[in-house]
CSV table of C-alpha atoms in Angstrom, one decimal:
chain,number,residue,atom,x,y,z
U,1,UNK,CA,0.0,0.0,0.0
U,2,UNK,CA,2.3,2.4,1.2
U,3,UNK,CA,3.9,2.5,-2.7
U,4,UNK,CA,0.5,3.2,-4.2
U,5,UNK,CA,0.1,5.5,-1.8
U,6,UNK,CA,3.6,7.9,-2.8
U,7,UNK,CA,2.8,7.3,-6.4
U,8,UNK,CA,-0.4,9.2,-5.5
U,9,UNK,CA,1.2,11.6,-3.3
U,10,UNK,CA,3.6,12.1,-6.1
U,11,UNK,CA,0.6,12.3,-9.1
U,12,UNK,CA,-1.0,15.1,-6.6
U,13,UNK,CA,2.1,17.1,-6.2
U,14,UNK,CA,3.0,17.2,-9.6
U,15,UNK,CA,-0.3,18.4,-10.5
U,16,UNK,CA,-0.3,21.3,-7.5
U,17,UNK,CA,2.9,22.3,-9.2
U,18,UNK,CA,2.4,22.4,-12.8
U,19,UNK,CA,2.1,26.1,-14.3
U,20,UNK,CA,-1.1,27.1,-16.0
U,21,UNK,CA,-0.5,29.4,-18.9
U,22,UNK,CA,-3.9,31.3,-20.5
U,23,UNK,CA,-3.2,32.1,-23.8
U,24,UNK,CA,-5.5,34.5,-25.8
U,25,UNK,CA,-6.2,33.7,-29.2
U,26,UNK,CA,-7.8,34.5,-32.4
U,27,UNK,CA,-10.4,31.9,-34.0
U,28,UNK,CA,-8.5,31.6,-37.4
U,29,UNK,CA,-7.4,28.3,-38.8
U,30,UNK,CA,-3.4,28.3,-38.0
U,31,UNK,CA,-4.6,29.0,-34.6
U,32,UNK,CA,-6.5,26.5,-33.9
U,33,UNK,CA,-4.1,24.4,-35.5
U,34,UNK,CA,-2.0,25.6,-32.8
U,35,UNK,CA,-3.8,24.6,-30.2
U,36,UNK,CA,-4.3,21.2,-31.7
U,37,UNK,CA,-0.4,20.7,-31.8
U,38,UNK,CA,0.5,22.2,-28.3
U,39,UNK,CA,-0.4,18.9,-27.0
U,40,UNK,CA,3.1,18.1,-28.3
U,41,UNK,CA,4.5,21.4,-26.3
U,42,UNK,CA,3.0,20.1,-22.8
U,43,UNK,CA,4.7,16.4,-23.6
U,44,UNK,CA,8.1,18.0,-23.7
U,45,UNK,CA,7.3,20.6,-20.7
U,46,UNK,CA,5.1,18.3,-17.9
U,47,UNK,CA,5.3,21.2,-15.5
U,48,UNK,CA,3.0,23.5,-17.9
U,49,UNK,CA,-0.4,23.5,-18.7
U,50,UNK,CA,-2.0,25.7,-21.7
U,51,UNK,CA,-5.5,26.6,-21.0
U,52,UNK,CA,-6.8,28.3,-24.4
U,53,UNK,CA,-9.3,31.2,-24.6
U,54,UNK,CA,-10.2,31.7,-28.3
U,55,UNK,CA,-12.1,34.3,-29.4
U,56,UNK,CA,-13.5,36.2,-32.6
U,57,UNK,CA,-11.1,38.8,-33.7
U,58,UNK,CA,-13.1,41.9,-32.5
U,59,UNK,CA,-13.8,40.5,-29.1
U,60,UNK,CA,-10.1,38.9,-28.7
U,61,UNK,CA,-9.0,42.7,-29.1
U,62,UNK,CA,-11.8,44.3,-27.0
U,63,UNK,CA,-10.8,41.6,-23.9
U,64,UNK,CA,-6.6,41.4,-24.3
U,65,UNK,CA,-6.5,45.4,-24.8
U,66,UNK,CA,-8.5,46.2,-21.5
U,67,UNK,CA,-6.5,43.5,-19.2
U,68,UNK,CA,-3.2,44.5,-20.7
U,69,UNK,CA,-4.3,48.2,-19.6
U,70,UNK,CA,-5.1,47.4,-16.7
U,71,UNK,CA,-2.6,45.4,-16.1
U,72,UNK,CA,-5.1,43.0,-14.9
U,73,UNK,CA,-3.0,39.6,-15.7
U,74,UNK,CA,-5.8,37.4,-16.6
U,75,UNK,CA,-3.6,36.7,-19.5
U,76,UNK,CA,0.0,35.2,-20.0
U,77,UNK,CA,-0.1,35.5,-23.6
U,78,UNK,CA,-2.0,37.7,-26.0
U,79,UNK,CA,-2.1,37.5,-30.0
U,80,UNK,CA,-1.5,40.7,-31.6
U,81,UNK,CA,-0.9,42.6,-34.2
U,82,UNK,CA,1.2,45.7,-35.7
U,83,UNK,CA,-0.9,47.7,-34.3
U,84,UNK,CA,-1.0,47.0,-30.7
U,85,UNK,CA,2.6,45.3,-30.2
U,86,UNK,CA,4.8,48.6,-30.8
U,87,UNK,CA,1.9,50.7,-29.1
U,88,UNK,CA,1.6,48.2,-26.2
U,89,UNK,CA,5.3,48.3,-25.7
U,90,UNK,CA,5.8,51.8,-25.5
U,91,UNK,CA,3.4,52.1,-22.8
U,92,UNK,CA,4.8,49.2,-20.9
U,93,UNK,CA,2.2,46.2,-21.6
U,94,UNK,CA,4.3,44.0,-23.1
U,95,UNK,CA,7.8,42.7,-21.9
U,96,UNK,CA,10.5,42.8,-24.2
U,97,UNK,CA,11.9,40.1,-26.0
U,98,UNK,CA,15.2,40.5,-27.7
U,99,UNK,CA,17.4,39.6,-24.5
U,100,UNK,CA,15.6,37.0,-23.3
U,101,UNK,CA,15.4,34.5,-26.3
U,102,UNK,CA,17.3,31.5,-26.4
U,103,UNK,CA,20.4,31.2,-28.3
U,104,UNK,CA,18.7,28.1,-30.4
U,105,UNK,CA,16.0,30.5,-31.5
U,106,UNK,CA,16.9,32.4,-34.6
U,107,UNK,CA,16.1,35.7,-34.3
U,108,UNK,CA,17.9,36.9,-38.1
U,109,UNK,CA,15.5,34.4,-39.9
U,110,UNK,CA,12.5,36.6,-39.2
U,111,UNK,CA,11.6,38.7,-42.6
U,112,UNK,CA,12.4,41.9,-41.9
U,113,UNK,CA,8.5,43.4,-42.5
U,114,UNK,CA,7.5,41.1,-39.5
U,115,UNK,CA,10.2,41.5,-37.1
U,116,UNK,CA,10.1,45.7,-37.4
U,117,UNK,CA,6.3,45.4,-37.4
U,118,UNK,CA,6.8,43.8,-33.8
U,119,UNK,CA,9.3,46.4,-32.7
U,120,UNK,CA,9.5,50.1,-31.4
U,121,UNK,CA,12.9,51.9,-30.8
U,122,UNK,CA,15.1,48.9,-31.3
U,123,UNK,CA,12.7,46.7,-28.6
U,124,UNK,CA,11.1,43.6,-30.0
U,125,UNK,CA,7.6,43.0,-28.2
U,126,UNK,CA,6.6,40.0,-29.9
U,127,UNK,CA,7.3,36.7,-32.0
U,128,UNK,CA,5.4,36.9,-35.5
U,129,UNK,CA,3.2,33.5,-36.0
U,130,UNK,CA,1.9,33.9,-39.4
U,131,UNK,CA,2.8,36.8,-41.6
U,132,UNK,CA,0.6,38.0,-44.3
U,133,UNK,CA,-0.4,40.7,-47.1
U,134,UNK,CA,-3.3,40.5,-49.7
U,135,UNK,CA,-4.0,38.3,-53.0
U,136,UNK,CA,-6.7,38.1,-55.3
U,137,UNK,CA,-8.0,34.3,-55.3
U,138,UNK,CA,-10.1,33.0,-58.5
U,139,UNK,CA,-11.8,29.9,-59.9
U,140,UNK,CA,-9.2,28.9,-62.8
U,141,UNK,CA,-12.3,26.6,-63.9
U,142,UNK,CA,-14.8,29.3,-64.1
U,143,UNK,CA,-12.2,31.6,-66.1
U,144,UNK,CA,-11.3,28.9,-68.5
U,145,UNK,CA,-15.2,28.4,-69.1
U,146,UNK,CA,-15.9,31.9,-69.3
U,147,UNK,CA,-13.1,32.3,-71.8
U,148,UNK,CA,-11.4,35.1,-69.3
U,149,UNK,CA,-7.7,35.1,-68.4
U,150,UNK,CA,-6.6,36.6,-64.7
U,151,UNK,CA,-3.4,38.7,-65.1
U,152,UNK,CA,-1.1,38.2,-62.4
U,153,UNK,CA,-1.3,42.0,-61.8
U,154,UNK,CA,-5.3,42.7,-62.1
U,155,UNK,CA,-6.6,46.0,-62.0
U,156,UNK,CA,-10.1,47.5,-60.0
U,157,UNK,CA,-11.7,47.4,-63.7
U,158,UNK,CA,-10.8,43.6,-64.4
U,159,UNK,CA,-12.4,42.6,-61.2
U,160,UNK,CA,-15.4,44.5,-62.1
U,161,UNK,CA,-15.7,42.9,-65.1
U,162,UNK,CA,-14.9,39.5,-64.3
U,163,UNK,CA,-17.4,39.7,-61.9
U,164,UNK,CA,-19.8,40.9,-64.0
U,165,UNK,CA,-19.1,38.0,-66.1
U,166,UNK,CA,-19.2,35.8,-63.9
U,167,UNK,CA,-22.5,36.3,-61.5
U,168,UNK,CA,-24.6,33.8,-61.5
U,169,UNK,CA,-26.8,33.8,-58.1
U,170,UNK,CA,-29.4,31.1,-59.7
U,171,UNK,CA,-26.6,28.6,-59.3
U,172,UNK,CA,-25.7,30.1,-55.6
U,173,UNK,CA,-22.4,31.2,-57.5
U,174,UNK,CA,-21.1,35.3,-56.8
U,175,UNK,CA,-19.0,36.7,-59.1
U,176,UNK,CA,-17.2,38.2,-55.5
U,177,UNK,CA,-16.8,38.3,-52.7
U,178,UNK,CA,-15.4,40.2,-50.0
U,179,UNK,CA,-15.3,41.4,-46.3
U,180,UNK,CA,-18.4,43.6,-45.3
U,181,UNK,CA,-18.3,42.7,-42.2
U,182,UNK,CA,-17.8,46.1,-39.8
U,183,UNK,CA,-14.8,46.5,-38.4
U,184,UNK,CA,-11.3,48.1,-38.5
U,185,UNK,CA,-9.3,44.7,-38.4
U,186,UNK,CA,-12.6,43.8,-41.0
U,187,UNK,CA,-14.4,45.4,-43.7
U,188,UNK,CA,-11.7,48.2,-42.9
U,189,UNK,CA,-8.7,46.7,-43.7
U,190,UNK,CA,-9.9,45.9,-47.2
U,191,UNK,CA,-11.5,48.8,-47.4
U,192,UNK,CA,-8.1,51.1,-46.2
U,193,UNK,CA,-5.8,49.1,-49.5
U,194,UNK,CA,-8.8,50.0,-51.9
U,195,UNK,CA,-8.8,54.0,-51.3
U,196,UNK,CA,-5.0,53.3,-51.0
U,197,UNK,CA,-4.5,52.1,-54.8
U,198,UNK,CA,-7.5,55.0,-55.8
U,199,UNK,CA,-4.8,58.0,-54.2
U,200,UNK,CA,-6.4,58.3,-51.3
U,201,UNK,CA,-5.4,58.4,-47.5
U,202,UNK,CA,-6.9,58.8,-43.9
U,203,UNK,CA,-5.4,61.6,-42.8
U,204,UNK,CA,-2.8,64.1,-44.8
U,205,UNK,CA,0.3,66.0,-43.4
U,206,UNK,CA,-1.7,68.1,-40.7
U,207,UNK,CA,-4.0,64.9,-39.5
U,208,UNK,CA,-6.9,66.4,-41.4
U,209,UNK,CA,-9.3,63.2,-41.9
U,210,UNK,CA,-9.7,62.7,-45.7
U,211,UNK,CA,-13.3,61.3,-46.2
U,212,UNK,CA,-15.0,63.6,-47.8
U,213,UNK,CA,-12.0,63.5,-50.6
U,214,UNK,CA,-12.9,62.0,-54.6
U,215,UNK,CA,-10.2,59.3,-54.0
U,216,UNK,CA,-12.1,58.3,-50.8
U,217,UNK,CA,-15.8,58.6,-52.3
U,218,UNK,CA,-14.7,56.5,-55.8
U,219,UNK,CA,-12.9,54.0,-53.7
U,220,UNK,CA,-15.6,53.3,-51.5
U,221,UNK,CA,-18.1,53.9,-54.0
U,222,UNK,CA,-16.3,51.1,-56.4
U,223,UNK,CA,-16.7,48.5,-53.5
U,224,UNK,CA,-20.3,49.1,-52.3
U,225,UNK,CA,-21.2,48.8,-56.5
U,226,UNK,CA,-19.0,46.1,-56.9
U,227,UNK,CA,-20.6,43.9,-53.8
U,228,UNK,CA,-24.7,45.0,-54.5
U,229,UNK,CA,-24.2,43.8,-57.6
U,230,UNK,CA,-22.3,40.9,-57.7
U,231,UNK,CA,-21.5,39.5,-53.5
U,232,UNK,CA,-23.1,37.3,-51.6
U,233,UNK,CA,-26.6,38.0,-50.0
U,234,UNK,CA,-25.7,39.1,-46.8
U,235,UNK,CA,-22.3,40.7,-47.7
U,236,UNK,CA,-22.4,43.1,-44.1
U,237,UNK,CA,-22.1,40.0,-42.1
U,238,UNK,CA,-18.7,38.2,-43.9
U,239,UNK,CA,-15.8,39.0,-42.4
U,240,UNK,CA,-12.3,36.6,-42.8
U,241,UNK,CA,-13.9,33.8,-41.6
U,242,UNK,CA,-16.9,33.5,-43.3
U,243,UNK,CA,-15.7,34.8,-46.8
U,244,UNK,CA,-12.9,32.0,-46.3
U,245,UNK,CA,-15.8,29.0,-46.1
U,246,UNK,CA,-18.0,30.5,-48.9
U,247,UNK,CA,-14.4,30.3,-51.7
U,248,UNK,CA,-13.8,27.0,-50.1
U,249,UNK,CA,-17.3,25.8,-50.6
U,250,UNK,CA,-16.8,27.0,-54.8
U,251,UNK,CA,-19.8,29.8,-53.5
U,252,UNK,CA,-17.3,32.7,-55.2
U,253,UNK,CA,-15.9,33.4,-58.3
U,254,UNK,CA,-13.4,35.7,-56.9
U,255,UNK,CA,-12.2,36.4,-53.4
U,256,UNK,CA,-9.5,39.4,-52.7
U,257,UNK,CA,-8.0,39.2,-48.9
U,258,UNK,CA,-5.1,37.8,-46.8
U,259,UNK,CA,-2.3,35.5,-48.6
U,260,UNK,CA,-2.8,33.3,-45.3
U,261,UNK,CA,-5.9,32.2,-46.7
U,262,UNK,CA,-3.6,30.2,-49.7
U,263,UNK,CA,-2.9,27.2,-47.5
U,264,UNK,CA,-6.4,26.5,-46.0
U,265,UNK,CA,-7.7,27.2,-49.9
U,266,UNK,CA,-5.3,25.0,-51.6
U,267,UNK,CA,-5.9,21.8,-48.8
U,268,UNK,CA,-7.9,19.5,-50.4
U,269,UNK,CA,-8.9,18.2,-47.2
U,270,UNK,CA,-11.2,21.3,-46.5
U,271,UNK,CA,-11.4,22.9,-49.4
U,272,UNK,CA,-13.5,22.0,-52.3
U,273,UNK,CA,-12.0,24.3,-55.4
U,274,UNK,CA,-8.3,22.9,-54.0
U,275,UNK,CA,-7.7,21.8,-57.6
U,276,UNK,CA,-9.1,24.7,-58.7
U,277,UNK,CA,-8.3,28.0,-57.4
U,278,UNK,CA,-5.7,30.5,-59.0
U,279,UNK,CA,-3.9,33.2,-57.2
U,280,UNK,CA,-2.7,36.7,-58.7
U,281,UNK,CA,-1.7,40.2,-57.1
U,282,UNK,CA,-4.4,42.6,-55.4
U,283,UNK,CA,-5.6,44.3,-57.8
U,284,UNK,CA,-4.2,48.0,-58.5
U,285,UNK,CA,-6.3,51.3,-59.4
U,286,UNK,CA,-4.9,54.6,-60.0
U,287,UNK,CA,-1.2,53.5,-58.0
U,288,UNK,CA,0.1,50.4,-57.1
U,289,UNK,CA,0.7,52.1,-53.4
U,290,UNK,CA,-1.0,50.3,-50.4
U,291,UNK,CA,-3.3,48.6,-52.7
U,292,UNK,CA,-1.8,45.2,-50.7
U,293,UNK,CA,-1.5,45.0,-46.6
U,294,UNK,CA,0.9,43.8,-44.3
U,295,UNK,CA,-0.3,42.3,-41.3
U,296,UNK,CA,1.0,39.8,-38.9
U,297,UNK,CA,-0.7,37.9,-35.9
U,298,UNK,CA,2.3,37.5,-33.2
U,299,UNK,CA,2.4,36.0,-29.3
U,300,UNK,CA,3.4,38.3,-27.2
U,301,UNK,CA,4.2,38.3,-23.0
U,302,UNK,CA,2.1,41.0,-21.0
U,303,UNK,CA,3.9,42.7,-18.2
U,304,UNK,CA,1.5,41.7,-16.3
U,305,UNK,CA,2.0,37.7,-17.0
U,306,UNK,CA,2.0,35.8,-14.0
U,307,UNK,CA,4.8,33.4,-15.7
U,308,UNK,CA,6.6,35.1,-18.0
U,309,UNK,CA,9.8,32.1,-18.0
U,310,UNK,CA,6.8,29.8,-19.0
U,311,UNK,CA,5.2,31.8,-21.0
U,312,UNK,CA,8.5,33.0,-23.2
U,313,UNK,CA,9.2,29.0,-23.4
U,314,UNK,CA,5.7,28.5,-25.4
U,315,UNK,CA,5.8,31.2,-27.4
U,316,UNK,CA,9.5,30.4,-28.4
U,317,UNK,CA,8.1,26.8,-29.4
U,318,UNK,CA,5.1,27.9,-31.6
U,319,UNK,CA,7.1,30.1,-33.5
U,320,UNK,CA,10.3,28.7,-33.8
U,321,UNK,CA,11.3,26.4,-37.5
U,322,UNK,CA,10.9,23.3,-35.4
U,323,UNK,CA,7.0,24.3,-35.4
U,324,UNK,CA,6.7,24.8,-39.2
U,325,UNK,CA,8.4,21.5,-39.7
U,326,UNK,CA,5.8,19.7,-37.1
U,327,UNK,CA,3.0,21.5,-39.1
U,328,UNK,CA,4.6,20.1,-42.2
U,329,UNK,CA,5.0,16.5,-40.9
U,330,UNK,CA,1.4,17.1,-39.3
U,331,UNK,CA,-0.5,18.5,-42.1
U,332,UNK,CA,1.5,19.0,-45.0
U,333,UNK,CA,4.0,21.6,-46.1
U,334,UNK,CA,1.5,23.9,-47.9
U,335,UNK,CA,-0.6,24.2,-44.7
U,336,UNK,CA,2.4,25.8,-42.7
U,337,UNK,CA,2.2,28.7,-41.3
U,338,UNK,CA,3.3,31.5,-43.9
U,339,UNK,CA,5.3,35.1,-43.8
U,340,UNK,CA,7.3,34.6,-41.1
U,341,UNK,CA,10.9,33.2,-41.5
U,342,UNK,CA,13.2,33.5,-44.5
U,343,UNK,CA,14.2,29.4,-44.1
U,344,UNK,CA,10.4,28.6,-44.8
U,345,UNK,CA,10.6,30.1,-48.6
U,346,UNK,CA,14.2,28.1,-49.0
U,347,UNK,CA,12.1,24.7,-48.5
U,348,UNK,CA,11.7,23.1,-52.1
U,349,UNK,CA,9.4,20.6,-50.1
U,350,UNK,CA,7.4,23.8,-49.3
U,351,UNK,CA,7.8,25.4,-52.6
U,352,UNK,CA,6.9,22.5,-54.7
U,353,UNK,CA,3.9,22.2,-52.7
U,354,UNK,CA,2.4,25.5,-52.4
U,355,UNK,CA,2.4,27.6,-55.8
U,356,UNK,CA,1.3,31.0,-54.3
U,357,UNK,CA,4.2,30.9,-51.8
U,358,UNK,CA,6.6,33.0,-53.9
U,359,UNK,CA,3.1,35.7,-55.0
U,360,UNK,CA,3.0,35.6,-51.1
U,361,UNK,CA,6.5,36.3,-50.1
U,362,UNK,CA,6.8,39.2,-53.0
U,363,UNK,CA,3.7,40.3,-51.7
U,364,UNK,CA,4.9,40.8,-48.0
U,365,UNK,CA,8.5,42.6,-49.0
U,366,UNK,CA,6.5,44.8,-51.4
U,367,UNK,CA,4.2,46.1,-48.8
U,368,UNK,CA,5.7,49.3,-47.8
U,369,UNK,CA,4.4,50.5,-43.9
U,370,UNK,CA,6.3,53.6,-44.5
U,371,UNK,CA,4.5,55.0,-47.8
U,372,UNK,CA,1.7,53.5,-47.9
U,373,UNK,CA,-0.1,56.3,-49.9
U,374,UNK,CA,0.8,58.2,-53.1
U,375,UNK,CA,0.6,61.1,-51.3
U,376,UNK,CA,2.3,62.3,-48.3
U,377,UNK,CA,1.2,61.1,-44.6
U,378,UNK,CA,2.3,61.8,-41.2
U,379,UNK,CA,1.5,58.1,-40.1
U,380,UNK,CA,2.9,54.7,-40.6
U,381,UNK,CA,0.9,51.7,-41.6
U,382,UNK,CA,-0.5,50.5,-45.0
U,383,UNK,CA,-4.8,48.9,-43.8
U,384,UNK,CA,-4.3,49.9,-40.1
U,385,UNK,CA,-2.7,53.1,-38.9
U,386,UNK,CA,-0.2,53.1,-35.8
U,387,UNK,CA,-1.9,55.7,-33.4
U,388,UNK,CA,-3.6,55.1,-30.7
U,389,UNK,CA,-7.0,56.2,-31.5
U,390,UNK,CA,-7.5,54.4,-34.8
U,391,UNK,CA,-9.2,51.4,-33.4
U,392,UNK,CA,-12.1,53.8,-32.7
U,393,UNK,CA,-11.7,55.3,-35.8
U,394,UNK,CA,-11.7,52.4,-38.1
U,395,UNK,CA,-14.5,50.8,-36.0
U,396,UNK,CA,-17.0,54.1,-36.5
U,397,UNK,CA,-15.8,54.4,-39.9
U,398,UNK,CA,-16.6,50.2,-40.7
U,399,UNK,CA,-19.7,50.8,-39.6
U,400,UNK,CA,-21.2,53.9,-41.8
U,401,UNK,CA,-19.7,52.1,-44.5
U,402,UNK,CA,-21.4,48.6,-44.0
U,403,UNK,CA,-24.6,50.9,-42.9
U,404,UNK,CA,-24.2,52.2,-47.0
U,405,UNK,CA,-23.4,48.6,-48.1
U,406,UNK,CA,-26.5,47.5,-47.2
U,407,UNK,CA,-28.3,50.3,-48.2
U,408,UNK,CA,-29.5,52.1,-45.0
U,409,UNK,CA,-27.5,55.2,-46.3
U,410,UNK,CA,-25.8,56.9,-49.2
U,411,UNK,CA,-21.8,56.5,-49.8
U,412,UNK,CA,-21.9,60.4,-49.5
U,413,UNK,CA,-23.8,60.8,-46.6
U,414,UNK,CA,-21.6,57.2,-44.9
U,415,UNK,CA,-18.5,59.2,-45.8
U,416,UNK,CA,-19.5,62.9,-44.1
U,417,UNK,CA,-20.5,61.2,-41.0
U,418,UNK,CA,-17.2,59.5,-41.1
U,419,UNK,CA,-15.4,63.0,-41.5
U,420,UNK,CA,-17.1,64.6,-38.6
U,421,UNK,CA,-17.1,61.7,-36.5
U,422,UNK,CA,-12.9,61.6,-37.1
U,423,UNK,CA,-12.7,65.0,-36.3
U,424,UNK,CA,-13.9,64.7,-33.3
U,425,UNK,CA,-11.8,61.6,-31.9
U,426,UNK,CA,-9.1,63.6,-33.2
U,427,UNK,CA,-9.4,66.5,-31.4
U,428,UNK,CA,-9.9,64.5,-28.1
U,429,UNK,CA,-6.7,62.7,-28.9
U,430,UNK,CA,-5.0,66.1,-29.4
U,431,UNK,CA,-3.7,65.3,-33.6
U,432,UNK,CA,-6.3,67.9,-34.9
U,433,UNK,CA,-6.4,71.4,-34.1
U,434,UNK,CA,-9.0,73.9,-35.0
């Protein structure tokens, strides 16, 4: 008995002692994928336990942003973005990261976008999981029958015409479809490339909100057109997600969003147009400037974490080439995650197995956070805009747009309540000045 009895002393004691890390995460495909696979991280590490809170994008953002402000520690790891991580570093949310990695972990694979993207004033505040920018996904089967031909660069007319062509809502078939979904991490950050490649911009040099410009009303007047006509019914409510299972599910003839989407399109495991789908540039209107994003979802440590050794050992581990290769091994090479680490796009096993990886890695060094406009701006960013108030922003502005989408008002009147509403965060935040 008195064996039996230690060994149960021992199971008990083990358990008291085992570290519980809560990671916050975004509901997206790689992620869950991630959670899937940490089963493999707790093996290696018995003395830590992962408990998972996954979320929708707008409510992960809405929950990690008012703990990490308030320093609240309900979370040991938070997914983020290149908006929040140099924003949340500078104000002391996150720790920093660049002297506390382990010599094994190569820092200098990172692409460059990705790695800045994460930092603010030589501080690195989080490791990038997936990396992405924006593509222009299409039915090569449709084409073909159609008699159409996709250039790899497509413009803002060939899209409309293509879709035009290619409509056919009797046969639960839209010639596109896109995010409508309100939101600035949503509708908004297709929305922000579109008035990008028509010349426009949020703010100019004096942070004067731009909305009631011509580039802004033909940009935004181009999409709402473009989805009456020819989206899905109930085009206000797709966002990522949903637009991602519609294309899979050969319900579109055309989809333009995040190069991530490539390896979840091209799996023939989920994906019923795997055999079928093409992949070109975003398309381009008046400039090829900002008309593709850069955007990243990374794991970063709050100040506040509870276990930060622990914590820095997982997120190590999920971003690391040793977790691409599991993925690989796992799920097969085109399903890895993408835009993150130079070594990935030096596979030929990855190469020879997913043939929008070079469109995607192009894609990613093109994006340009710096110039993201034709003309001048005082901010960074190419879909989101590094200040602190442009989450309200975009989210007010996603709105009156989907409010026009759907009909409820005109692009005109959408785009003068965005102007005045702008104004008026501005001038709280102290960027606009009578």
């Amino acid at each position: 008995m008195l064996p039996l009895f230690g060994s149960l002393l021992l199971t008990v004691f083990s358990a008291c002692a085992q570290t519980t890390l809560t990671i916050a995460t975004v509901n997206n495909g790689d992620m869950i994928v991630m959670q899937r696979l940490a089963k493999q991280f707790e093996q290696q590490h018995p003395e830590i336990r992962l408990d998972w809170v996954i979320l929708e994008e707008k409510i992960l953002r809405e929950k990690t942003t008012t703990d990490a402000a308030a320093h609240g520690g309900q979370f040991d790891i938070v997914t983020i973005g290149p908006l929040e991580a140099p924003i949340w570093g500078r104000r002391g949310w996150l720790l920093p990261l660049e002297d506390k990695l382990s010599s094994s972990y190569d820092l200098n694979d990172l692409l460059r976008p990705m790695r800045d993207g994460a930092s603010d004033s030589g501080h690195l505040y989080a490791l990038p999981f997936y990396g992405e920018s924006s593509m222009t996904y299409y039915r090569k089967d449709l084409f073909r029958r159609a008699g159409l031909t996709m250039p790899l660069q497509p413009t803002y007319d060939d899209i409309s015409r293509f879709a035009q062509k290619l409509n056919d809502p009797a046969h639960d078939l839209s010639g596109i479809c896109l995010r409508g979904k309100p939101g600035w991490g949503e509708n908004m950050g297709y929305i922000s490339t579109v008035a990008n490649t028509f010349g426009g911009r949020w703010f100019d040099e004096s942070w004067r909100p731009q909305f009631d410009s011509p580039e802004w009303h033909a940009a935004v007047s181009y999409y709402v057109d473009l989805l009456q006509k020819y989206g899905p019914p109930g085009s206000s409510s797709n966002g990522f997600n949903e637009s991602l299972t519609l294309f899979e599910n050969g319900r579109c003839a055309m989809w333009i969003d995040a190069t991530v989407a490539a390896g979840s399109l091209s799996n023939a495991k989920q994906s019923k147009v795997a055999s079928t789908v093409g992949y070109a540039s975003a398309p381009i209107a008046t400039t090829p400037r900002g008309s593709q994003w850069l955007w990243f979802w990374a794991l970063g440590i709050p100040s506040s974490s509870k276990h930060p050794e622990a914590a820095l050992k997982f997120i190590e581990w999920a971003t690391s080439k040793e977790y691409i290769q599991l993925v690989a091994q796992t799920n097969g090479w085109e399903t890895v995650p993408p835009g993150t680490r130079e070594s990935t796009y030096k596979q030929l096993q990855y190469l020879d197995a997913a043939p929008f990886a070079g469109l995607t890695y192009r894609s990613i060094m093109a994006a340009d956070p710096l110039h993201p406009t034709e003309k001048p701006v005082p901010y960074t960013g190419v879909q989101c805009i590094v200040i602190p108030s442009f989450p309200t922003i975009g989210n007010q502005v996603g709105q009156l747009i989907a409010a026009a989408l759907v009909g409820n008002m005109s692009v005109d009147e959408a785009l003068h309540k965005a102007q005045l509403a702008t104004e008026r965060v501005e001038r709280r935040a102290g960027l606009l000045h009578q």
